[in-house]
PDB file of N, CA and C in Angstrom:
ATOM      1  N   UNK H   1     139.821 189.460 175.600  1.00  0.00           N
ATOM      2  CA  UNK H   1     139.002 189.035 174.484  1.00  0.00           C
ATOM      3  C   UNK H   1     139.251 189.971 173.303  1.00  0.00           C
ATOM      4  N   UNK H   2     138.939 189.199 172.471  1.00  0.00           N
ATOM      5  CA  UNK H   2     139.238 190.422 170.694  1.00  0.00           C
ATOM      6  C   UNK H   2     138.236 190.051 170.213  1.00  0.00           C
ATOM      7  N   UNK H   3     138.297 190.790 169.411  1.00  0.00           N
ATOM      8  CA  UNK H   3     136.969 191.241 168.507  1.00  0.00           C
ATOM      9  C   UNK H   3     137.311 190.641 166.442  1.00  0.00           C
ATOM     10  N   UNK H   4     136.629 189.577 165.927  1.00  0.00           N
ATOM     11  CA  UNK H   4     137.070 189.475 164.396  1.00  0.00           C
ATOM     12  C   UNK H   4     136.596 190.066 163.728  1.00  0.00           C
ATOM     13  N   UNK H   5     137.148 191.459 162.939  1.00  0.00           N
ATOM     14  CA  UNK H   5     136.311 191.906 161.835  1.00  0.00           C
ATOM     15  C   UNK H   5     136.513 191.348 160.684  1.00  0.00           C
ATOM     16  N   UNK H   6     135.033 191.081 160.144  1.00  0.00           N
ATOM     17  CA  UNK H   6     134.797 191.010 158.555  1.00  0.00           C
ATOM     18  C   UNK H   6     134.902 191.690 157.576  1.00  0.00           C
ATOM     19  N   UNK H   7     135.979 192.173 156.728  1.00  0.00           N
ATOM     20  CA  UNK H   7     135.533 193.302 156.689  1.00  0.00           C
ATOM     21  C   UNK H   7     135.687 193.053 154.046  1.00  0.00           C
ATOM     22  N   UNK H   8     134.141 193.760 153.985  1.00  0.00           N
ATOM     23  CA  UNK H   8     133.768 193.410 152.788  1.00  0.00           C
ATOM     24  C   UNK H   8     133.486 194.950 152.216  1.00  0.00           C
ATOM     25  N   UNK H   9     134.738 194.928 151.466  1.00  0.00           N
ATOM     26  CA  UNK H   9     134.626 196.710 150.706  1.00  0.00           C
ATOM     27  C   UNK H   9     134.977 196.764 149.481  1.00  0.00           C
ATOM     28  N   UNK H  10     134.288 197.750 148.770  1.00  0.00           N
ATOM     29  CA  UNK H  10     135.123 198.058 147.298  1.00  0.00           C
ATOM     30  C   UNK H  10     135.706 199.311 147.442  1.00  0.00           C
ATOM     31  N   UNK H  11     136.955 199.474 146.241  1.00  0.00           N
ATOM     32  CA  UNK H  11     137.731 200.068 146.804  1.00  0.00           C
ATOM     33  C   UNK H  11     137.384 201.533 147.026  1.00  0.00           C
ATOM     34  N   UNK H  12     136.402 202.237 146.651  1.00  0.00           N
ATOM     35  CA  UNK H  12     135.869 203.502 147.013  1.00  0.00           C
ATOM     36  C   UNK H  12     134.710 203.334 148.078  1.00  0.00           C
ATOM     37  N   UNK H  13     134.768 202.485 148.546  1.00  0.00           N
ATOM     38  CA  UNK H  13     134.210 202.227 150.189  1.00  0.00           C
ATOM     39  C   UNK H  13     135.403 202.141 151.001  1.00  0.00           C
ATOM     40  N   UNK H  14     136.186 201.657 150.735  1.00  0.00           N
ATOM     41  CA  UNK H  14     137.368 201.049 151.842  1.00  0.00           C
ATOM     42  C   UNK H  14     137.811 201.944 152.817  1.00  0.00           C
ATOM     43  N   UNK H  15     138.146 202.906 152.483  1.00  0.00           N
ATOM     44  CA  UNK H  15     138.547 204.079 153.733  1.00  0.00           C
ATOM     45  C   UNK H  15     137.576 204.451 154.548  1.00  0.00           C
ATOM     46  N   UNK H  16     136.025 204.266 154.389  1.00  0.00           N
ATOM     47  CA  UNK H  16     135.624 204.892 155.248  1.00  0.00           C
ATOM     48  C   UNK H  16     134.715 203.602 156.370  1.00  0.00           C
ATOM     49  N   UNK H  17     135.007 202.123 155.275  1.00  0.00           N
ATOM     50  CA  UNK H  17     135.116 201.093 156.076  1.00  0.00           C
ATOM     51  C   UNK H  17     136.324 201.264 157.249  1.00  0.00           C
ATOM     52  N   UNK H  18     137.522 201.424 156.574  1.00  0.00           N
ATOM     53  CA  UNK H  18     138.261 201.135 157.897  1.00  0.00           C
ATOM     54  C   UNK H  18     138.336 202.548 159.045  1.00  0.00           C
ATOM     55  N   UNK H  19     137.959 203.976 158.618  1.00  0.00           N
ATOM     56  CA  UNK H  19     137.242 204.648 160.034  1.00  0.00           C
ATOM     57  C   UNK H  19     136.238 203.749 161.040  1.00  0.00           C
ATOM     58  N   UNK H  20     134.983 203.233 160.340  1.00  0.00           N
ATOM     59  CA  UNK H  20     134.071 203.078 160.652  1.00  0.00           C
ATOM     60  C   UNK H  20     134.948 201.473 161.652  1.00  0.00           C
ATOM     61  N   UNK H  21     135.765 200.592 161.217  1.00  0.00           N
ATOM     62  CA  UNK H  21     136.372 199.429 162.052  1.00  0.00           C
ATOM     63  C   UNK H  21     137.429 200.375 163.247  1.00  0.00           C
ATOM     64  N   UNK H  22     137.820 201.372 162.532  1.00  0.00           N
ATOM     65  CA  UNK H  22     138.741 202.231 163.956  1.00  0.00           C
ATOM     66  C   UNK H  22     137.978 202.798 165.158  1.00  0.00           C
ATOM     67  N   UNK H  23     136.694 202.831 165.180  1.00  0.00           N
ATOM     68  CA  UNK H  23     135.574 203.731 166.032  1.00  0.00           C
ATOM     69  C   UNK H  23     135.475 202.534 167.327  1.00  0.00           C
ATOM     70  N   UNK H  24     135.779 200.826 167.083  1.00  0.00           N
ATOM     71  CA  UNK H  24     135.760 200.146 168.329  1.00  0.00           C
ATOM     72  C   UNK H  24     137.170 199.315 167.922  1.00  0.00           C
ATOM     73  N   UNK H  25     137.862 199.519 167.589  1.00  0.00           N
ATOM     74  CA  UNK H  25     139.111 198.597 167.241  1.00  0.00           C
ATOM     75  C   UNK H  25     139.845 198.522 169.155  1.00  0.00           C
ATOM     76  N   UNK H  26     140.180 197.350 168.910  1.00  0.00           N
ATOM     77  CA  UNK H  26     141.069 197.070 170.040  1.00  0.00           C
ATOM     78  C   UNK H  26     142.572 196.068 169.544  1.00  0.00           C
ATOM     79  N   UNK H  27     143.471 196.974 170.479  1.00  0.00           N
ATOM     80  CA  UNK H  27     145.226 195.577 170.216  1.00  0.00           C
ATOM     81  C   UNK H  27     144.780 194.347 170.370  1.00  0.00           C
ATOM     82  N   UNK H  28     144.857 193.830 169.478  1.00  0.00           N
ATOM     83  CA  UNK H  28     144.584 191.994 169.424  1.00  0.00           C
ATOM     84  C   UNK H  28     143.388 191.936 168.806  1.00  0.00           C
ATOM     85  N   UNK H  29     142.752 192.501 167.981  1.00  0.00           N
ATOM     86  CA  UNK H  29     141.943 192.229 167.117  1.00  0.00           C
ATOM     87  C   UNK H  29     142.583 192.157 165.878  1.00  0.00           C
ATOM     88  N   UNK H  30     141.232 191.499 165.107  1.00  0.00           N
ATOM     89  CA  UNK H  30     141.817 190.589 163.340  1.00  0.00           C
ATOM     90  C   UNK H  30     140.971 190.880 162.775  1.00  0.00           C
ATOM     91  N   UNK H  31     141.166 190.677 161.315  1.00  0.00           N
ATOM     92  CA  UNK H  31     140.470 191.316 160.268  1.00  0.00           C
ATOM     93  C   UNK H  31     140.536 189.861 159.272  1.00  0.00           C
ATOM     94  N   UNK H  32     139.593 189.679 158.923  1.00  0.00           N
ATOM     95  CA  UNK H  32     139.437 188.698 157.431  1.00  0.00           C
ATOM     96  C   UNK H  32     138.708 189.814 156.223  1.00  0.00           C
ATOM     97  N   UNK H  33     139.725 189.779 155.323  1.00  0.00           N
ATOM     98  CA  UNK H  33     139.161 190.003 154.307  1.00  0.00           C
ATOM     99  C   UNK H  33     138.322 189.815 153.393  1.00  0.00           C
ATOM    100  N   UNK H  34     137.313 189.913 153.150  1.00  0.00           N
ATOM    101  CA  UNK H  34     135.949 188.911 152.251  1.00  0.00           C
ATOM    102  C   UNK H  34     136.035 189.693 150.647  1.00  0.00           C
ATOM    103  N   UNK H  35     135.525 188.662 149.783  1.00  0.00           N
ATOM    104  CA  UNK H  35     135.881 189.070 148.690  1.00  0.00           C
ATOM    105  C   UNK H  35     136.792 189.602 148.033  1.00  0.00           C
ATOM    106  N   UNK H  36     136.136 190.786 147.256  1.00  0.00           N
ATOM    107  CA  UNK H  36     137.366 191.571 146.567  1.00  0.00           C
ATOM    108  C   UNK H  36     138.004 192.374 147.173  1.00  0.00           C
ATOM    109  N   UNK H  37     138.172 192.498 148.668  1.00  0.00           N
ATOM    110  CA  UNK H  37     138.677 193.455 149.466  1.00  0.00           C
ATOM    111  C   UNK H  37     140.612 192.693 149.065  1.00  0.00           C
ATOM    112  N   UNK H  38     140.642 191.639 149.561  1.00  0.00           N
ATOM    113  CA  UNK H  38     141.693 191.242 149.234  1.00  0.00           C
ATOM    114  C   UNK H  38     142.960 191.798 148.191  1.00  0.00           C
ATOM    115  N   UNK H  39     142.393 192.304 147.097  1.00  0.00           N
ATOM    116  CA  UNK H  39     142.964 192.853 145.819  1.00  0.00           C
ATOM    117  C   UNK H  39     143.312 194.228 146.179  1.00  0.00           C
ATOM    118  N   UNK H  40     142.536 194.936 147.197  1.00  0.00           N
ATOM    119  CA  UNK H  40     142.716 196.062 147.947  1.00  0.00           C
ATOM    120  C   UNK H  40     143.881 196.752 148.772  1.00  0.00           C
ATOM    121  N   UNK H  41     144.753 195.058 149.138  1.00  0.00           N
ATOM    122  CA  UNK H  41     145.368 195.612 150.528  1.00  0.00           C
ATOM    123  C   UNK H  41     146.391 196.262 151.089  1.00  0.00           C
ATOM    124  N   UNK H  42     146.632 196.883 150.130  1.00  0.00           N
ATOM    125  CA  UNK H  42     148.059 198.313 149.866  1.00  0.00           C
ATOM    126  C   UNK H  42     146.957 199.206 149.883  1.00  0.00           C
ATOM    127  N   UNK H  43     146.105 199.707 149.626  1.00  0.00           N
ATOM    128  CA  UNK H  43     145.159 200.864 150.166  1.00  0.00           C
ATOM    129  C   UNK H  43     145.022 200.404 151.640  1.00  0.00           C
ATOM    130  N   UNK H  44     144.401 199.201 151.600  1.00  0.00           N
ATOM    131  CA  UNK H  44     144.470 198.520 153.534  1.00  0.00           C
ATOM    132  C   UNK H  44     145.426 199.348 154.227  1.00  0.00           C
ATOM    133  N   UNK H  45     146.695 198.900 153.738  1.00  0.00           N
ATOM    134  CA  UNK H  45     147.614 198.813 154.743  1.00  0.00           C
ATOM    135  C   UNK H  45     147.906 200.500 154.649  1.00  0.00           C
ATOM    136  N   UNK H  46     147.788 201.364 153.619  1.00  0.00           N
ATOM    137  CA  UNK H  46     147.191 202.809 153.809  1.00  0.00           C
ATOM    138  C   UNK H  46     146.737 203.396 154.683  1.00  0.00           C
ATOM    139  N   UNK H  47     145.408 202.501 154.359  1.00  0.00           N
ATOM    140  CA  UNK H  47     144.356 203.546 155.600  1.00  0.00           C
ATOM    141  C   UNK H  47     144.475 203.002 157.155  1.00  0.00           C
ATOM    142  N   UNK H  48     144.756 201.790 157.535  1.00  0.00           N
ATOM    143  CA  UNK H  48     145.171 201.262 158.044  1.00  0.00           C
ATOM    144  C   UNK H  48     146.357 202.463 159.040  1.00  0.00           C
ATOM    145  N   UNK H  49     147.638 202.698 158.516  1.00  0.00           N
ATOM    146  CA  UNK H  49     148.252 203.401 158.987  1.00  0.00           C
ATOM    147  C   UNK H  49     148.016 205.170 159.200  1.00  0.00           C
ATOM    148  N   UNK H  50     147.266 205.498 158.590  1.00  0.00           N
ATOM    149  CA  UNK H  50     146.648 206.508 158.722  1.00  0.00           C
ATOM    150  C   UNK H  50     145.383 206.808 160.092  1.00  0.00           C
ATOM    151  N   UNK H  51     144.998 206.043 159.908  1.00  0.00           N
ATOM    152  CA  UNK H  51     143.912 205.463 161.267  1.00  0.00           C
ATOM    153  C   UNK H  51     144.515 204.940 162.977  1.00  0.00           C
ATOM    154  N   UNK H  52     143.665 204.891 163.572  1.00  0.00           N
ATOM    155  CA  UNK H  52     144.305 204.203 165.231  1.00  0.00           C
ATOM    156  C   UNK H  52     143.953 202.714 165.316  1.00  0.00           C
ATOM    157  N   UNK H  53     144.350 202.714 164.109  1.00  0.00           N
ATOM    158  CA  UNK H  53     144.046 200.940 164.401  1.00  0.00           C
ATOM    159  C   UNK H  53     145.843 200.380 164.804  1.00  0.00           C
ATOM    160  N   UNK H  54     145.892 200.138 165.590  1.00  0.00           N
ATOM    161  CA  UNK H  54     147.076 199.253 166.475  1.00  0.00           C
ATOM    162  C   UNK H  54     146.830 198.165 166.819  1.00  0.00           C
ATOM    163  N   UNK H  55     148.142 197.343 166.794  1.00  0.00           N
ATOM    164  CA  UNK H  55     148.299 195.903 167.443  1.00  0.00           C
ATOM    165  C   UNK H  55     147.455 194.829 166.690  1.00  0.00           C
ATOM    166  N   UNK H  56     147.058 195.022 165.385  1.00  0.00           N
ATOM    167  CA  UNK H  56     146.828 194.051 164.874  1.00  0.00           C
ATOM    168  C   UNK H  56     147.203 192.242 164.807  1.00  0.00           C
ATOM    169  N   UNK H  57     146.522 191.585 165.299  1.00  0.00           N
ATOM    170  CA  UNK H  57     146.571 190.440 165.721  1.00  0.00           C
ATOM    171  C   UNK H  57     147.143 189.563 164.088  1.00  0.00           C
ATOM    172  N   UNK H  58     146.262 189.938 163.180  1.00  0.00           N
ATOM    173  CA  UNK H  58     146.262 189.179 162.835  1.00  0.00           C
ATOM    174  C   UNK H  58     145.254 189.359 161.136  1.00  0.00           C
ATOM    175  N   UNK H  59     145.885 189.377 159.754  1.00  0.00           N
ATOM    176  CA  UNK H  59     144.644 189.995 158.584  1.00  0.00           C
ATOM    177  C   UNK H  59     145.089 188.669 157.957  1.00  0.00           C
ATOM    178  N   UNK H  60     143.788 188.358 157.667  1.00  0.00           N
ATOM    179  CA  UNK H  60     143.433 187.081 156.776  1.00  0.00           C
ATOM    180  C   UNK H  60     142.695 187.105 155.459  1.00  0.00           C
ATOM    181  N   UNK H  61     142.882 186.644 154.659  1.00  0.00           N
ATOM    182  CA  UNK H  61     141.875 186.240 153.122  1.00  0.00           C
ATOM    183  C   UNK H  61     141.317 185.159 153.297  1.00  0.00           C
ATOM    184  N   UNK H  62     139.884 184.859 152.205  1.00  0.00           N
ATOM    185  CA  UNK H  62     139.585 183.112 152.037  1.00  0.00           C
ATOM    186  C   UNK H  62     140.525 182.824 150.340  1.00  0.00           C
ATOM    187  N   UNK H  63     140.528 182.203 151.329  1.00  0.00           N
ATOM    188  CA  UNK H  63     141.217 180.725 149.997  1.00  0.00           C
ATOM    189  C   UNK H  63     140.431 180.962 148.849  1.00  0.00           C
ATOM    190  N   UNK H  64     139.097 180.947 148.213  1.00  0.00           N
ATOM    191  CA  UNK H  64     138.603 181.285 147.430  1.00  0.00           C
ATOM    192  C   UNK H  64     138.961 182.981 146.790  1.00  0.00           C
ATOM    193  N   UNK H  65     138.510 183.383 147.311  1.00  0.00           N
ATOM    194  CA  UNK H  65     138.614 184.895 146.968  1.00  0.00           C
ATOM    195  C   UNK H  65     140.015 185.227 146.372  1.00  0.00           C
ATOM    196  N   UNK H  66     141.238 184.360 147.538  1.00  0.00           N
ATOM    197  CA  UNK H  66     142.701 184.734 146.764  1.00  0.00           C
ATOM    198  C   UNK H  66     142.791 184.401 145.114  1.00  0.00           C
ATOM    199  N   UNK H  67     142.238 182.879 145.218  1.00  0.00           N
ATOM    200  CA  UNK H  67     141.803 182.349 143.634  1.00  0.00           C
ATOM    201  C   UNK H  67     141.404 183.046 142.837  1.00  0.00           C
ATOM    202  N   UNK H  68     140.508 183.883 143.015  1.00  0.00           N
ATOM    203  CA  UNK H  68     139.910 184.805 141.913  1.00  0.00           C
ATOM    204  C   UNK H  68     140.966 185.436 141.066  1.00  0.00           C
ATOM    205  N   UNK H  69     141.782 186.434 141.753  1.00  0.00           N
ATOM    206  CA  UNK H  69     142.795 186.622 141.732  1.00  0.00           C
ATOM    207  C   UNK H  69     143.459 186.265 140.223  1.00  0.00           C
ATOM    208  N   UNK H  70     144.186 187.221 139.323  1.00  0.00           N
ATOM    209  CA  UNK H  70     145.349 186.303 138.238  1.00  0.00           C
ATOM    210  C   UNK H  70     146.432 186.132 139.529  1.00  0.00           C
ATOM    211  N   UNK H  71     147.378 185.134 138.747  1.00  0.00           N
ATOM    212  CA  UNK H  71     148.609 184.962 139.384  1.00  0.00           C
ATOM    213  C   UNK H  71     149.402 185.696 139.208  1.00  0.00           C
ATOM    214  N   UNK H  72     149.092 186.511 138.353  1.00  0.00           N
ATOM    215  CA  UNK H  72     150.608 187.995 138.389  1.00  0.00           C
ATOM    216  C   UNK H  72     149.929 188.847 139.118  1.00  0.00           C
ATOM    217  N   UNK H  73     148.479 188.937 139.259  1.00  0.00           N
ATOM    218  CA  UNK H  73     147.908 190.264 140.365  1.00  0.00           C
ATOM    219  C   UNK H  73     148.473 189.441 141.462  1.00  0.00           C
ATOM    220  N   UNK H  74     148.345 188.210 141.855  1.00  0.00           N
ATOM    221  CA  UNK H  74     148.851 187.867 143.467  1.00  0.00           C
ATOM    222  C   UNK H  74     149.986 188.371 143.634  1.00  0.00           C
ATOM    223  N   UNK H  75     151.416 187.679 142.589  1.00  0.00           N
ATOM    224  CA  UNK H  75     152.249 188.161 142.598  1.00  0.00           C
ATOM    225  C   UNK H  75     152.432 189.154 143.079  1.00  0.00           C
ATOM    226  N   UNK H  76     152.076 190.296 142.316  1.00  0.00           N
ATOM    227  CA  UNK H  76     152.032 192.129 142.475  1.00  0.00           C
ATOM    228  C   UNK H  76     151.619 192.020 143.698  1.00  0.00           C
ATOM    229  N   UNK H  77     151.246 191.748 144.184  1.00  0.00           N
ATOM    230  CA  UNK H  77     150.494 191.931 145.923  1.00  0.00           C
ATOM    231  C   UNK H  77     151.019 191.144 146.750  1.00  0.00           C
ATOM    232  N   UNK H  78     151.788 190.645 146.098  1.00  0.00           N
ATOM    233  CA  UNK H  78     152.811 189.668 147.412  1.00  0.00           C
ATOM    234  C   UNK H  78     152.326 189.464 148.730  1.00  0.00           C
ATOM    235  N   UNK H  79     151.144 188.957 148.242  1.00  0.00           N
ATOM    236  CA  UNK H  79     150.005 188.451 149.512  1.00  0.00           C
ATOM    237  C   UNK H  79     150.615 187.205 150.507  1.00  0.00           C
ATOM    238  N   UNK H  80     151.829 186.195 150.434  1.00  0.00           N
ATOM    239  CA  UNK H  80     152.165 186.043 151.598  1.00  0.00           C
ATOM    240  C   UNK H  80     152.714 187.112 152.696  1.00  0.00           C
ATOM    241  N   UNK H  81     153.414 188.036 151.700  1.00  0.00           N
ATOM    242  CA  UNK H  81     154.204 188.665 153.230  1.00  0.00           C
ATOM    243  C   UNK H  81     152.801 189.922 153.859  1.00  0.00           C
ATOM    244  N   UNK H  82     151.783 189.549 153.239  1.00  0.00           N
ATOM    245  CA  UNK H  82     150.748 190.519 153.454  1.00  0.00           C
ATOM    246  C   UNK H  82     149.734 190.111 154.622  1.00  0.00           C
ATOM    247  N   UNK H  83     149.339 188.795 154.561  1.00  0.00           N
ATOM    248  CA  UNK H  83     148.214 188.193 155.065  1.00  0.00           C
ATOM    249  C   UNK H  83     149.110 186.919 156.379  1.00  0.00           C
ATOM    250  N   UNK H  84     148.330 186.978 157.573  1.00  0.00           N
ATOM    251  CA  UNK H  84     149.000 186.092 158.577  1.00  0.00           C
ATOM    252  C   UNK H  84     148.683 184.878 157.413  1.00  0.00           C
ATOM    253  N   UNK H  85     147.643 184.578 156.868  1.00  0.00           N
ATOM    254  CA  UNK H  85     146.871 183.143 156.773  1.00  0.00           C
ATOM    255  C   UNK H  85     145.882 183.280 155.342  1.00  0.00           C
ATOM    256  N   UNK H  86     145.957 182.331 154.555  1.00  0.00           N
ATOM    257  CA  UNK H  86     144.914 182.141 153.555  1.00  0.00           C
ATOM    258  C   UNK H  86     143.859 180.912 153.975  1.00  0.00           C
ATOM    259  N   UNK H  87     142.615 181.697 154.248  1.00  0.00           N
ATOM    260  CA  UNK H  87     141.852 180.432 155.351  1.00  0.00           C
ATOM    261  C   UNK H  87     140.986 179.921 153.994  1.00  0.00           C
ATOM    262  N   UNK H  88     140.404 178.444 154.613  1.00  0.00           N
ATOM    263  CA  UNK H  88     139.122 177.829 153.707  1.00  0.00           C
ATOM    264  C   UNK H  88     138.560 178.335 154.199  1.00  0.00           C
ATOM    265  N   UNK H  89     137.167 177.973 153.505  1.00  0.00           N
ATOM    266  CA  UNK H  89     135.931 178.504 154.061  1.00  0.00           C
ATOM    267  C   UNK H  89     135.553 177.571 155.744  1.00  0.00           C
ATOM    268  N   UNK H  90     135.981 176.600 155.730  1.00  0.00           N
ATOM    269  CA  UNK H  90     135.841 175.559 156.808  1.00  0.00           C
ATOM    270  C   UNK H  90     137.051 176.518 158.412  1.00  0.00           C
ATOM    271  N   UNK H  91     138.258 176.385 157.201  1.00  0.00           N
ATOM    272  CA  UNK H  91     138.844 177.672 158.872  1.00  0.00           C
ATOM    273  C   UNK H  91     138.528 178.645 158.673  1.00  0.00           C
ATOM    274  N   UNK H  92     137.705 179.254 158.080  1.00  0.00           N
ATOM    275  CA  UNK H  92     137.188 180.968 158.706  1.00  0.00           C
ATOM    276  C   UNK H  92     135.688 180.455 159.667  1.00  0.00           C
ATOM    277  N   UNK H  93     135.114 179.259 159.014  1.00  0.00           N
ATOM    278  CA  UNK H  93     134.325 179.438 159.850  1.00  0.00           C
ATOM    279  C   UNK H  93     134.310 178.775 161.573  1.00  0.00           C
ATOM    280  N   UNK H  94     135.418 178.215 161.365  1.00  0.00           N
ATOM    281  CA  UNK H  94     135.889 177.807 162.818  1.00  0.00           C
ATOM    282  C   UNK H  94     136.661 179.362 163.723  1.00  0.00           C
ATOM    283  N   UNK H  95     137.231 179.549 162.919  1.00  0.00           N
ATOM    284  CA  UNK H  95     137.917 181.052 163.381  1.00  0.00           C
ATOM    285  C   UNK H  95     136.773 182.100 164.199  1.00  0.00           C
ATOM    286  N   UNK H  96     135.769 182.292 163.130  1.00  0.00           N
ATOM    287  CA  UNK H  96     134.587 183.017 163.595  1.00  0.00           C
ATOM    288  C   UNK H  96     134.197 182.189 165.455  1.00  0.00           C
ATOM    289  N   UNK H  97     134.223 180.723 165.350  1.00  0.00           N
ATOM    290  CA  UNK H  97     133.543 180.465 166.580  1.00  0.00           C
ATOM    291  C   UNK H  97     134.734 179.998 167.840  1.00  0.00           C
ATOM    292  N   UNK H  98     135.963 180.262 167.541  1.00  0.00           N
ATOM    293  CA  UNK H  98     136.787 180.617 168.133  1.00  0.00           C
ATOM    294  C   UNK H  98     137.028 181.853 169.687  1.00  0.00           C
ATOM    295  N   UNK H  99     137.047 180.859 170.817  1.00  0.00           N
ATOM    296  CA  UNK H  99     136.480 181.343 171.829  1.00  0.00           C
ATOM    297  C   UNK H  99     137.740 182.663 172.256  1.00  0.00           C
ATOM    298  N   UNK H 100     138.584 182.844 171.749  1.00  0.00           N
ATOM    299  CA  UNK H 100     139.239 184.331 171.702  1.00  0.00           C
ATOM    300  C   UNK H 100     138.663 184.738 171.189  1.00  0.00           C
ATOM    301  N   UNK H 101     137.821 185.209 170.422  1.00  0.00           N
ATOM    302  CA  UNK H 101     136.520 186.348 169.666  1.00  0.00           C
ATOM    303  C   UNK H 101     135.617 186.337 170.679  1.00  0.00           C
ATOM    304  N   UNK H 102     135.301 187.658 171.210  1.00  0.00           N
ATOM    305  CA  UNK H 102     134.231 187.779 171.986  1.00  0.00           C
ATOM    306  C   UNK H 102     133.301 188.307 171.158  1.00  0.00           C
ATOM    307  N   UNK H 103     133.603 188.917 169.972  1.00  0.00           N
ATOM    308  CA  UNK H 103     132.379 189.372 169.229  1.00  0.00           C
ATOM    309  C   UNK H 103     133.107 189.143 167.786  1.00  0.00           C
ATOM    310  N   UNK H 104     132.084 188.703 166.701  1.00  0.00           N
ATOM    311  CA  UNK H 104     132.083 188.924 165.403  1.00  0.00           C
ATOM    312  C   UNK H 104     131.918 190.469 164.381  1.00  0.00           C
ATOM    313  N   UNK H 105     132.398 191.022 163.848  1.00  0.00           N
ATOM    314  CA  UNK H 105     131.262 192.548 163.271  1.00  0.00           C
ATOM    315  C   UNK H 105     131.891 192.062 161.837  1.00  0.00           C
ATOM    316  N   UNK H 106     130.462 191.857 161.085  1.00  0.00           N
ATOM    317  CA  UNK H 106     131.354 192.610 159.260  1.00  0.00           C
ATOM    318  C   UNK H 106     131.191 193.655 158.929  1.00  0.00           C
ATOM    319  N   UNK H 107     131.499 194.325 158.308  1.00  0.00           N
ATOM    320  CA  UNK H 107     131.606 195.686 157.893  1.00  0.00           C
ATOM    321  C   UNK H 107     131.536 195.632 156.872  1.00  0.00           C
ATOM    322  N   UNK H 108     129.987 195.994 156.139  1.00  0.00           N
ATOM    323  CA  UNK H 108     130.197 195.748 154.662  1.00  0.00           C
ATOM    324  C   UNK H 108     130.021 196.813 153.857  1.00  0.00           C
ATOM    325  N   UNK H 109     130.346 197.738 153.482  1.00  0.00           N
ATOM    326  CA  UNK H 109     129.747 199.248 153.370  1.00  0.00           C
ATOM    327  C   UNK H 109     129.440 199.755 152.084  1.00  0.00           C
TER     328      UNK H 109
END
């Protein structure tokens, strides 16, 4: 079983969001990004490697949130080769009840 984190930070929260997701992280757990975390995810993939977070399954955005977004910030963030998936709000919330998740956590800090 894996675990989906939510995980909702600004960017002078974000590092100590992703300690606080490394304290129960397990290989084969996923991360959706909520909000403006998205715009974040080169610090992500930072702290991320700095941390014991391994075997990542799987980091996702919503479809909305990418929108926010200009199209030259996406660009700059070359968020396909970044993100498995850009979900709707309809597949994150199927994702959430997705019987490989044994538990939900957001992390909103």
């Amino acid at each position: 079983m894996a675990t989906l984190y939510q995980l909702h930070s600004t960017m002078d929260r974000l590092r100590h969001s992703t300690e606080e997701m490394a304290l129960t992280w397990r290989a084969g757990d996923s991360i959706i990004l909520l909000g403006a975390t998205v715009a974040f995810i080169e610090w992500l993939h930072a702290y991320l490697s700095d941390s014991d977070i391994e075997g990542i399954a799987g980091i996702y955005a919503l479809a909305d949130d990418v929108a926010q977004l200009s199209n030259n910030t996406t660009a700059k963030l070359n968020l396909n080769a970044k993100l498995t998936g850009v979900l709707t709000d309809d597949d994150w919330v199927t994702m959430t009840q997705d019987p490989q998740f044994d538990k939900v956590v957001t992390i909103a800090l």
